[in-house]
Coordinates of C-alpha atoms in Angstrom, one line a residue:
M1012 CA 52.0 262.2 193.0
S1013 CA 49.2 259.8 191.8
K1014 CA 46.7 257.9 193.8
L1015 CA 46.4 254.2 192.8
P1016 CA 43.0 252.4 193.2
D1017 CA 44.5 249.2 191.7
V1018 CA 48.0 248.8 193.1
R1019 CA 48.5 245.2 191.8
G1020 CA 47.5 246.2 188.3
R1021 CA 49.8 249.2 188.3
I1022 CA 52.8 247.2 189.6
T1023 CA 52.2 244.7 186.8
Y1024 CA 52.1 247.5 184.2
I1025 CA 55.3 249.3 185.2
S1026 CA 57.3 246.1 185.7
S1027 CA 56.3 244.2 182.5
H1028 CA 58.6 244.0 179.5
A1029 CA 55.6 243.2 177.4
K1030 CA 53.9 246.4 178.3
Q1031 CA 57.0 248.6 178.5
E1032 CA 59.2 249.2 175.4
N1033 CA 62.2 250.5 177.3
L1034 CA 62.3 248.9 180.7
Y1035 CA 65.8 248.8 182.3
A1036 CA 65.3 247.6 185.8
V1037 CA 62.7 246.7 188.5
Y1038 CA 63.3 246.8 192.2
E1039 CA 61.0 245.6 195.1
T1040 CA 61.5 245.9 198.8
A1041 CA 58.7 243.4 199.5
D1042 CA 57.3 240.4 197.6
R1043 CA 54.1 240.6 195.6
H1044 CA 52.0 238.9 198.3
Y1045 CA 52.6 241.9 200.4
W1046 CA 50.8 244.1 197.9
T1047 CA 47.9 241.7 197.6
E1048 CA 47.3 241.8 201.3
L1049 CA 47.7 245.6 201.3
A1050 CA 45.1 246.0 198.7
K1051 CA 42.7 243.7 200.6
C1052 CA 43.3 245.6 203.8
N1053 CA 42.6 249.0 202.1
Q1054 CA 39.4 247.7 200.5
Q1055 CA 38.1 246.4 203.8
E1056 CA 38.9 249.7 205.6
F1057 CA 37.3 251.6 202.7
E1058 CA 34.0 249.6 203.0
K1059 CA 33.9 250.1 206.7
S1060 CA 34.3 253.9 206.3
G1061 CA 31.3 254.1 203.9
T1062 CA 33.2 256.7 201.9
E1063 CA 32.1 257.3 198.3
G1064 CA 34.5 257.2 195.4
K1065 CA 37.5 255.0 194.8
C1066 CA 39.6 253.2 197.4
I1067 CA 43.2 254.4 197.4
E1068 CA 45.4 251.4 197.8
A1069 CA 48.9 253.0 197.3
R1070 CA 50.5 256.1 195.8
E1071 CA 53.1 256.7 193.1
F1072 CA 55.8 259.2 192.2
I1073 CA 57.3 259.7 188.7
I1074 CA 60.9 261.0 189.1
A1075 CA 62.6 262.5 186.1
L1076 CA 66.3 261.9 185.8
P1077 CA 69.1 263.8 183.9
E1078 CA 69.8 262.3 180.5
S1079 CA 73.4 261.8 181.4
F1080 CA 72.6 259.1 184.0
P1081 CA 72.3 256.2 181.5
N1082 CA 76.0 256.7 180.6
L1083 CA 77.1 257.2 184.2
Y1084 CA 75.3 254.6 186.3
E1085 CA 74.1 251.0 186.0
P1086 CA 70.3 250.9 185.9
D1087 CA 69.9 248.3 188.7
K1088 CA 72.2 250.2 191.2
L1089 CA 70.7 253.6 190.3
L1090 CA 67.2 252.4 190.9
Q1091 CA 68.1 250.7 194.1
I1092 CA 69.7 253.9 195.5
F1093 CA 66.6 256.0 194.8
T1094 CA 64.2 253.3 196.2
D1095 CA 66.2 252.5 199.3
R1096 CA 66.6 256.2 200.2
F1097 CA 62.8 256.6 200.1
K1098 CA 62.2 253.6 202.3
E1099 CA 64.9 254.7 204.8
K1100 CA 63.3 258.1 205.1
Y1101 CA 59.7 257.1 205.3
G1102 CA 59.8 253.5 206.5
V1103 CA 57.4 252.1 203.9
E1104 CA 57.6 249.3 201.3
C1105 CA 58.2 250.2 197.7
V1106 CA 58.1 248.9 194.1
S1107 CA 60.0 250.8 191.5
A1108 CA 60.9 250.6 187.8
L1109 CA 63.3 252.5 185.6
H1110 CA 62.1 253.5 182.1
H1111 CA 62.7 255.5 179.0
N1112 CA 60.0 256.8 176.8
K1113 CA 59.7 255.7 173.2
R1114 CA 61.9 258.4 171.8
K1115 CA 64.4 258.0 174.7
T1116 CA 64.2 261.6 175.7
N1117 CA 62.7 261.1 179.2
Y1118 CA 64.7 258.9 181.6
H1119 CA 62.5 258.3 184.7
I1120 CA 61.6 256.2 187.7
H1121 CA 58.1 255.0 188.7
L1122 CA 58.1 254.7 192.5
I1123 CA 55.0 253.0 194.1
F1124 CA 54.9 253.1 197.9
S1125 CA 52.5 252.0 200.6
E1126 CA 50.8 254.3 203.0
R1127 CA 50.7 251.6 205.7
K1128 CA 53.4 249.6 207.5
L1129 CA 53.3 245.9 208.2
L1130 CA 52.7 245.1 211.9
P1131 CA 55.3 243.0 213.6
E1132 CA 52.5 240.6 214.7
P1133 CA 49.0 240.4 213.3
M1134 CA 46.3 241.8 215.6
E1135 CA 43.3 239.5 215.9
K1136 CA 40.0 240.2 217.5
T1137 CA 37.9 237.3 218.8
A1138 CA 34.1 237.5 219.1
T1139 CA 32.8 237.3 222.7
R1140 CA 29.3 236.5 221.4
N1141 CA 27.7 235.8 218.1
M1142 CA 28.2 238.8 215.7
F1143 CA 26.1 239.6 212.6
Y1144 CA 27.1 241.4 209.4
G1145 CA 25.0 242.7 206.6
E1146 CA 25.6 242.7 202.8
N1147 CA 27.8 245.8 203.0
G1148 CA 30.1 244.1 205.6
R1149 CA 28.9 246.3 208.5
H1150 CA 28.1 244.9 211.9
V1151 CA 24.4 244.9 212.9
R1152 CA 23.0 244.3 216.4
T1153 CA 20.5 241.5 216.0
K1154 CA 20.1 238.4 213.8
K1155 CA 16.7 239.6 212.6
E1156 CA 18.4 242.3 210.6
I1157 CA 20.1 239.8 208.3
L1158 CA 17.2 237.4 207.8
D1159 CA 14.8 237.2 204.9
E1160 CA 11.0 236.7 205.0
N1161 CA 11.5 232.9 205.4
G1162 CA 13.9 233.3 208.3
N1163 CA 17.0 232.4 206.4
V1164 CA 20.3 234.4 206.3
R1165 CA 20.3 236.7 203.3
K1166 CA 22.9 236.3 200.6
G1167 CA 26.0 238.4 201.4
C1168 CA 25.3 238.4 205.1
K1169 CA 27.2 236.4 207.6
I1170 CA 27.4 235.3 211.2
V1171 CA 30.6 235.1 213.3
K1172 CA 30.1 232.7 216.1
K1173 CA 31.4 233.3 219.6
G1174 CA 35.1 232.5 220.0
E1175 CA 35.8 233.0 216.3
V1176 CA 38.2 235.6 214.9
Y1177 CA 36.1 238.3 213.3
E1178 CA 38.9 240.8 212.5
R1179 CA 42.6 240.4 211.6
D1180 CA 44.8 243.4 211.0
L1181 CA 48.2 243.0 209.3
F1182 CA 48.9 246.7 208.7
T1183 CA 48.9 250.0 210.7
A1184 CA 46.7 252.9 209.9
K1185 CA 47.6 255.1 206.9
N1186 CA 50.3 257.6 207.6
K1187 CA 48.7 261.1 207.5
L1188 CA 52.0 262.6 206.3
F1189 CA 51.3 261.3 202.8
K1190 CA 48.1 263.3 202.6
Q1191 CA 49.6 266.7 203.7
E1192 CA 50.0 269.4 201.1
D1193 CA 53.7 270.0 201.8
F1194 CA 54.6 266.3 201.5
V1195 CA 55.1 266.5 197.7
D1196 CA 57.4 269.5 198.1
E1197 CA 59.4 267.7 200.7
V1198 CA 59.9 264.7 198.3
K1199 CA 60.9 267.1 195.5
H1200 CA 63.6 268.7 197.6
F1201 CA 64.7 265.2 198.8
Y1202 CA 65.2 263.8 195.3
T1203 CA 66.5 267.1 193.9
D1204 CA 69.3 267.0 196.5
L1205 CA 70.0 263.4 195.7
I1206 CA 70.2 264.0 191.9
N1207 CA 72.5 267.0 192.4
L1208 CA 74.9 264.8 194.4
L1209 CA 75.0 262.3 191.5
V1210 CA 75.3 264.7 188.5
K1211 CA 78.8 265.3 187.2
D1212 CA 78.1 268.5 185.2
D1213 CA 76.9 271.5 187.2
K1214 CA 74.7 272.6 184.3
E1215 CA 72.5 269.6 185.0
K1216 CA 71.9 270.5 188.6
L1217 CA 68.2 270.9 189.4
H1218 CA 66.2 273.5 191.3
V1219 CA 62.8 273.1 193.1
F1220 CA 60.4 275.9 192.1
D1221 CA 59.3 277.9 195.2
S1222 CA 55.5 278.4 194.8
S1223 CA 55.6 281.0 197.6
G1224 CA 58.4 283.0 195.9
L1225 CA 58.2 286.0 193.6
Y1226 CA 57.8 284.1 190.3
L1227 CA 55.0 282.1 188.7
A1228 CA 55.5 278.5 187.6
T1229 CA 54.7 277.6 184.0
K1230 CA 52.9 274.3 183.2
K1231 CA 54.2 271.5 181.0
I1232 CA 52.0 270.8 178.0
G1233 CA 51.6 267.1 177.5
K1234 CA 51.1 265.4 174.1
N1235 CA 47.6 265.6 172.7
N1236 CA 46.4 267.7 175.7
P1237 CA 43.0 269.1 174.8
K1238 CA 43.8 272.2 176.9
A1239 CA 47.1 272.9 175.2
E1240 CA 46.1 276.2 173.7
Q1241 CA 44.7 277.5 177.1
I1242 CA 47.9 276.3 178.9
Q1243 CA 50.1 278.0 176.3
T1244 CA 48.3 281.3 176.7
D1245 CA 48.5 281.1 180.5
N1246 CA 52.3 280.3 180.3
E1247 CA 52.8 283.4 178.2
M1248 CA 51.1 285.5 180.8
R1249 CA 53.1 283.8 183.6
M1250 CA 56.4 284.5 181.7
R1251 CA 55.4 288.1 181.3
W1252 CA 55.0 288.5 185.0
N1253 CA 58.3 286.7 185.6
C1254 CA 60.1 289.1 183.2
E1255 CA 58.5 292.1 185.0
V1256 CA 59.8 290.7 188.3
D1257 CA 63.3 290.4 186.9
R1258 CA 63.0 294.0 185.7
A1259 CA 61.8 295.2 189.2
I1260 CA 64.7 293.5 191.0
V1261 CA 67.2 295.1 188.6
S1262 CA 65.5 298.5 189.0
G1263 CA 65.8 298.4 192.8
V1264 CA 62.3 297.4 193.9
S1265 CA 62.5 295.4 197.1
E1266 CA 61.4 291.8 197.2
T1267 CA 58.9 292.6 199.9
E1268 CA 57.1 295.1 197.7
I1269 CA 57.0 292.6 194.8
Q1270 CA 55.6 289.9 197.1
Q1271 CA 52.9 292.3 198.3
I1272 CA 51.8 293.0 194.7
K1273 CA 51.8 289.3 193.8
K1274 CA 49.6 288.5 196.9
K1275 CA 47.2 291.4 196.4
Y1276 CA 46.8 291.3 192.6
I1277 CA 47.3 287.5 191.8
T1278 CA 46.9 285.2 194.8
D1279 CA 44.0 287.0 196.5
R1280 CA 42.3 287.8 193.1
I1281 CA 42.5 284.1 192.0
K1282 CA 40.9 283.0 195.3
E1283 CA 38.1 285.7 194.9
S1284 CA 37.5 284.6 191.3
V1285 CA 37.2 280.9 192.3
D1286 CA 34.8 281.7 195.2
I1287 CA 32.6 283.9 192.9
F1288 CA 32.8 282.3 189.4
G1289 CA 34.2 278.8 190.2
S1290 CA 37.1 277.3 188.3
Q1291 CA 37.6 279.5 185.1
P1292 CA 41.2 279.2 183.9
E1293 CA 40.5 281.7 181.1
R1294 CA 40.3 284.5 183.7
L1295 CA 43.9 284.0 184.8
G1296 CA 45.3 286.0 181.9
S1297 CA 43.4 289.2 182.9
I1298 CA 44.4 288.8 186.5
I1299 CA 48.1 288.5 185.7
M1300 CA 48.0 291.5 183.3
T1301 CA 46.5 293.7 186.1
A1302 CA 49.4 292.6 188.4
V1303 CA 52.0 293.3 185.7
T1304 CA 50.6 296.8 185.2
A1305 CA 50.7 297.4 189.0
L1306 CA 54.3 296.2 189.2
A1307 CA 55.3 298.3 186.1
L1308 CA 53.8 301.5 187.8
L1309 CA 55.9 300.7 190.9
I1310 CA 59.0 300.3 188.8
S1311 CA 58.5 303.6 187.1
K1312 CA 58.4 305.3 190.5
V1313 CA 61.8 304.1 191.6
L1314 CA 63.6 303.7 188.3
D1315 CA 65.0 307.2 187.9
K1316 CA 66.4 307.2 191.4
A1317 CA 67.7 303.6 191.1
R1318 CA 69.5 304.5 187.8
E1319 CA 71.1 307.5 189.3
L1320 CA 72.4 305.6 192.4
S1321 CA 73.5 302.7 190.2
A1322 CA 75.5 305.0 187.9
K1323 CA 77.3 306.6 190.8
F1324 CA 78.0 303.1 192.2
F1325 CA 79.5 301.9 188.9
E1326 CA 81.7 305.0 188.6
N1327 CA 83.1 304.6 192.0
E1328 CA 83.2 300.8 192.3
I1329 CA 86.6 299.6 191.2
V1330 CA 87.9 296.2 192.1
Q1331 CA 91.3 297.0 193.5
P1332 CA 94.0 294.3 193.0
I1333 CA 96.2 293.6 196.0
A1334 CA 99.5 295.1 195.1
E1335 CA 102.5 292.9 195.9
P1336 CA 106.0 294.4 196.3
S1337 CA 108.3 293.7 193.3
E1338 CA 111.4 291.6 193.6
K1339 CA 113.7 294.6 193.0
K1340 CA 111.9 296.7 195.6
T1341 CA 112.0 293.8 198.1
A1342 CA 115.8 293.3 197.5
K1343 CA 116.5 297.0 198.1
I1344 CA 114.6 297.0 201.3
I1345 CA 116.5 293.9 202.5
S1346 CA 119.9 295.4 201.6
Q1347 CA 119.1 298.6 203.5
T1348 CA 117.8 296.6 206.4
D1349 CA 121.1 294.7 206.6
K1350 CA 123.0 297.9 207.1
L1351 CA 121.0 298.8 210.1
P1352 CA 121.6 297.4 213.6
K1353 CA 119.4 294.4 214.3
Q1354 CA 116.5 295.3 216.4
E1355 CA 113.7 293.3 217.7
T1356 CA 110.7 293.8 215.2
P1357 CA 107.1 293.2 216.0
K1358 CA 105.7 289.9 214.7
I1359 CA 103.6 290.6 211.6
P1360 CA 100.4 288.6 211.4
P1361 CA 99.6 286.8 208.1
K1362 CA 97.7 288.8 205.4
P1363 CA 93.9 288.3 205.3
V1364 CA 93.0 285.3 203.0
M1365 CA 90.4 286.0 200.3
S1366 CA 87.5 283.5 200.6
A1367 CA 85.8 281.9 197.7
E1368 CA 82.8 284.2 198.0
A1369 CA 85.0 287.3 197.9
A1370 CA 87.0 285.9 195.0
I1371 CA 84.0 285.7 192.6
Y1372 CA 82.9 289.2 193.3
P1373 CA 84.7 290.8 190.3
K1374 CA 82.9 288.4 188.0
L1375 CA 79.6 289.1 189.6
L1376 CA 80.2 292.8 189.4
K1377 CA 80.5 292.5 185.6
I1378 CA 77.2 290.6 185.4
Y1379 CA 75.6 293.3 187.7
K1380 CA 76.8 296.0 185.3
E1381 CA 75.5 294.1 182.3
L1382 CA 72.1 293.8 183.9
N1383 CA 72.0 297.5 184.6
R1384 CA 73.1 298.4 181.1
Q1385 CA 70.3 296.2 179.7
N1386 CA 67.8 297.9 182.1
G1387 CA 69.0 301.3 180.9
I1388 CA 68.3 300.3 177.3
I1389 CA 64.8 299.1 178.3
F1390 CA 64.3 302.5 180.1
D1391 CA 65.2 304.4 177.0
A1392 CA 63.0 302.2 174.8
E1393 CA 60.0 302.8 177.1
R1394 CA 60.6 306.5 177.1
E1395 CA 60.6 306.5 173.2
R1396 CA 57.4 304.4 173.3
N1397 CA 55.7 306.8 175.7
E1398 CA 56.6 309.8 173.5
L1399 CA 55.1 308.0 170.5
E1400 CA 51.9 307.3 172.5
L1401 CA 51.7 311.0 173.5
E1402 CA 52.2 312.0 169.9
R1403 CA 49.5 309.6 168.8
D1404 CA 47.0 310.8 171.5
S1405 CA 47.6 314.5 170.6
L1406 CA 46.7 314.0 166.9
K1407 CA 43.8 316.1 165.6
G1408 CA 41.9 316.6 162.4
L1409 CA 43.3 315.1 159.2
A1410 CA 46.6 314.1 160.9
K1411 CA 44.6 311.8 163.2
L1412 CA 43.4 309.9 160.1
T1413 CA 46.8 309.8 158.2
K1414 CA 49.4 309.4 160.9
K1415 CA 47.6 307.4 163.6
G1416 CA 48.1 304.1 161.9
E1417 CA 51.8 304.7 161.3
L1418 CA 52.4 305.8 164.9
Q1419 CA 50.5 302.8 166.3
S1420 CA 52.6 300.5 164.1
R1421 CA 55.8 302.0 165.5
I1422 CA 54.4 301.7 169.1
D1423 CA 53.6 298.0 168.5
R1424 CA 57.2 297.4 167.2
K1425 CA 58.6 299.2 170.2
N1426 CA 56.5 297.1 172.6
E1427 CA 57.8 294.0 170.9
E1428 CA 61.4 295.3 171.3
I1429 CA 60.8 296.1 175.0
N1430 CA 59.4 292.6 175.7
I1431 CA 62.5 291.0 174.0
L1432 CA 64.8 293.2 176.1
K1433 CA 63.0 292.2 179.3
I1434 CA 63.3 288.5 178.5
G1435 CA 67.0 289.3 177.9
L1436 CA 67.5 290.1 181.6
S1437 CA 66.8 286.5 182.7
G1438 CA 68.8 285.4 179.7
I1439 CA 71.9 287.2 181.0
V1440 CA 71.9 285.5 184.4
K1441 CA 71.0 282.1 182.9
R1442 CA 74.0 282.3 180.6
Y1443 CA 76.2 282.4 183.8
G1444 CA 74.4 279.5 185.4
Y1445 CA 71.8 281.3 187.6
Q1446 CA 68.2 280.2 187.6
N1447 CA 66.8 283.7 187.7
V1448 CA 67.6 287.3 188.5
Q1449 CA 66.6 287.0 192.1
E1450 CA 69.0 284.1 192.7
F1451 CA 71.9 286.1 191.1
Y1452 CA 71.2 289.2 193.1
R1453 CA 71.2 287.3 196.4
T1454 CA 74.5 285.8 195.5
Y1455 CA 75.9 289.2 194.3
H1456 CA 74.9 291.0 197.5
K1457 CA 76.3 288.3 199.7
S1458 CA 79.6 288.3 197.8
H1459 CA 79.8 292.1 197.8
S1460 CA 79.5 292.1 201.6
V1461 CA 82.2 289.5 202.1
Y1462 CA 84.5 291.3 199.5
A1463 CA 84.0 294.7 201.2
K1464 CA 84.9 293.2 204.6
Y1465 CA 88.0 291.5 203.1
R1466 CA 89.2 294.9 201.6
E1467 CA 88.8 296.5 205.0
Q1468 CA 90.9 293.9 206.6
V1469 CA 93.6 294.3 203.9
A1470 CA 93.6 298.1 204.3
E1471 CA 93.9 297.8 208.0
C1472 CA 96.8 295.3 207.6
E1473 CA 98.6 297.6 205.2
K1474 CA 98.1 300.6 207.5
T1475 CA 99.6 298.8 210.4
Y1476 CA 102.3 296.6 208.9
G1477 CA 102.6 298.0 205.4
E1478 CA 105.7 299.3 203.5
D1479 CA 105.2 302.9 204.6
N1480 CA 105.3 301.9 208.3
Q1481 CA 108.5 299.9 207.6
K1482 CA 110.2 303.0 206.0
Q1483 CA 109.1 305.0 209.0
D1484 CA 110.7 302.5 211.4
K1485 CA 114.0 302.5 209.4
R1486 CA 114.1 306.3 209.4
S1487 CA 113.7 306.2 213.2
V1488 CA 116.6 303.8 213.5
L1489 CA 118.9 305.9 211.3
E1490 CA 118.0 309.1 213.3
S1491 CA 118.8 307.3 216.5
L1492 CA 122.3 306.4 215.2
K1493 CA 123.0 310.0 214.1
N1494 CA 121.6 311.4 217.4
P1495 CA 122.4 309.1 220.3
P1496 CA 120.2 309.3 223.3
K1497 CA 121.0 311.9 225.9
K1498 CA 122.4 309.4 228.4
A1499 CA 124.8 308.0 225.9
A1500 CA 126.1 311.5 225.0
D1501 CA 126.6 312.3 228.6
Y1502 CA 128.6 309.1 229.0
Q1503 CA 130.8 310.0 226.1
Q1504 CA 131.4 313.5 227.5
Q1505 CA 132.4 312.1 230.9
S1506 CA 134.8 309.6 229.3
A1507 CA 136.5 312.4 227.4
V1508 CA 137.0 314.5 230.6
K1509 CA 138.5 311.6 232.4
N1510 CA 140.9 310.9 229.5
K1511 CA 142.0 314.5 229.5
D1512 CA 142.7 314.5 233.2
R1513 CA 144.8 311.4 232.9
G1514 CA 146.8 313.0 230.2
A1515 CA 147.4 316.0 232.3
R1516 CA 148.8 313.9 235.1

């Protein structure tokens, strides 16, 4: 978000075909006179406040859009949607323009908005007595304060006579929301959700970086940036931390422990450094490397146990398909059932339905195993590297001079291999559409929980109403036919005795 000290000049710049090579559309929610009055109001309020610096007349957002949008939506309608949504949410007037850069690789919107709202009716203040103002526009108590040596009103000073309007307000005060730290994040989420609703390809969906999360954000290096080299170095350090976070999550380190290390060794250390040394960006690299080392030590403490538990889990974890009875088997059961006397059977409830979250679990399990295999390779590579370092440090005498260089070279190559393998962890999940390892693991654990619950429901259903129970019921019916109940047998015996007596008569 940018602060605009000359809102009228900025509006002219973003909306001019002469100044913009690829200008597709301009949209305004208020006429240009509104912005002239707004600028005048802001300047007057700024002079009254006596604040040093530049007067902020309005603010601006630059919203990057997916490169598929030019082919999907008409520029005028697209710009109107983005501008009207902002006005509906915050209730302020806007001017926007839709651009492409010279190479047509950055499709974006410039959105200028007011921090004030227009009052329904102007508020006018009338002088109850003569009022005197100095050169700076401030009110003074007596006329003498604005007179020169000859008793004349000094240039720039003025007198407002009784009954005249000395102040006319067209706008409300500035909305304090626009100055709050979390306002920019709120707008990012707002427009990210809107863009994700409009994109057709899921691969183009955007994510808002969570600055309070486990990862560190990298900075974009602009063209001809004088600090490009320093930013590039910082980005490499940030990526190294992010790779170590991915490794920690795969190794079984809890998010709480990672967050504690980030706060203790990065966030707090940066604050201390700024308080003591001031702003020195070159110190960031050493701070991050200390945090990476601390996180690596924590990983080494839990990795052996995590690998053992993961191996047991993978051996026992088998995604069981739901077996359906074959047609022949079903026909046989039906034919046998037809021979039995019809009895009233209990109503069988419908089988549990697999939800979408449970259905994707087998796919997620494959990714989970792939991450752990990659982590195992990293573990083995680190073990080899540690053995080389021990061998190098134990060299003595002539061997220290002849072999040390060769061992150091092998250690350096092994470190490069380990770094590439760590980057590969995030590459695995990104290949399947996840932003990072943390996002994948949260999805995986949620899906695993839903899938396990579904399997329990299926097992319970099979236990109660499955094929084995049906066979048991049929055996019971057959046995009842072969061995009639006692009362029925007694009845048959009594009938036989009566028939015998009748024959004797």
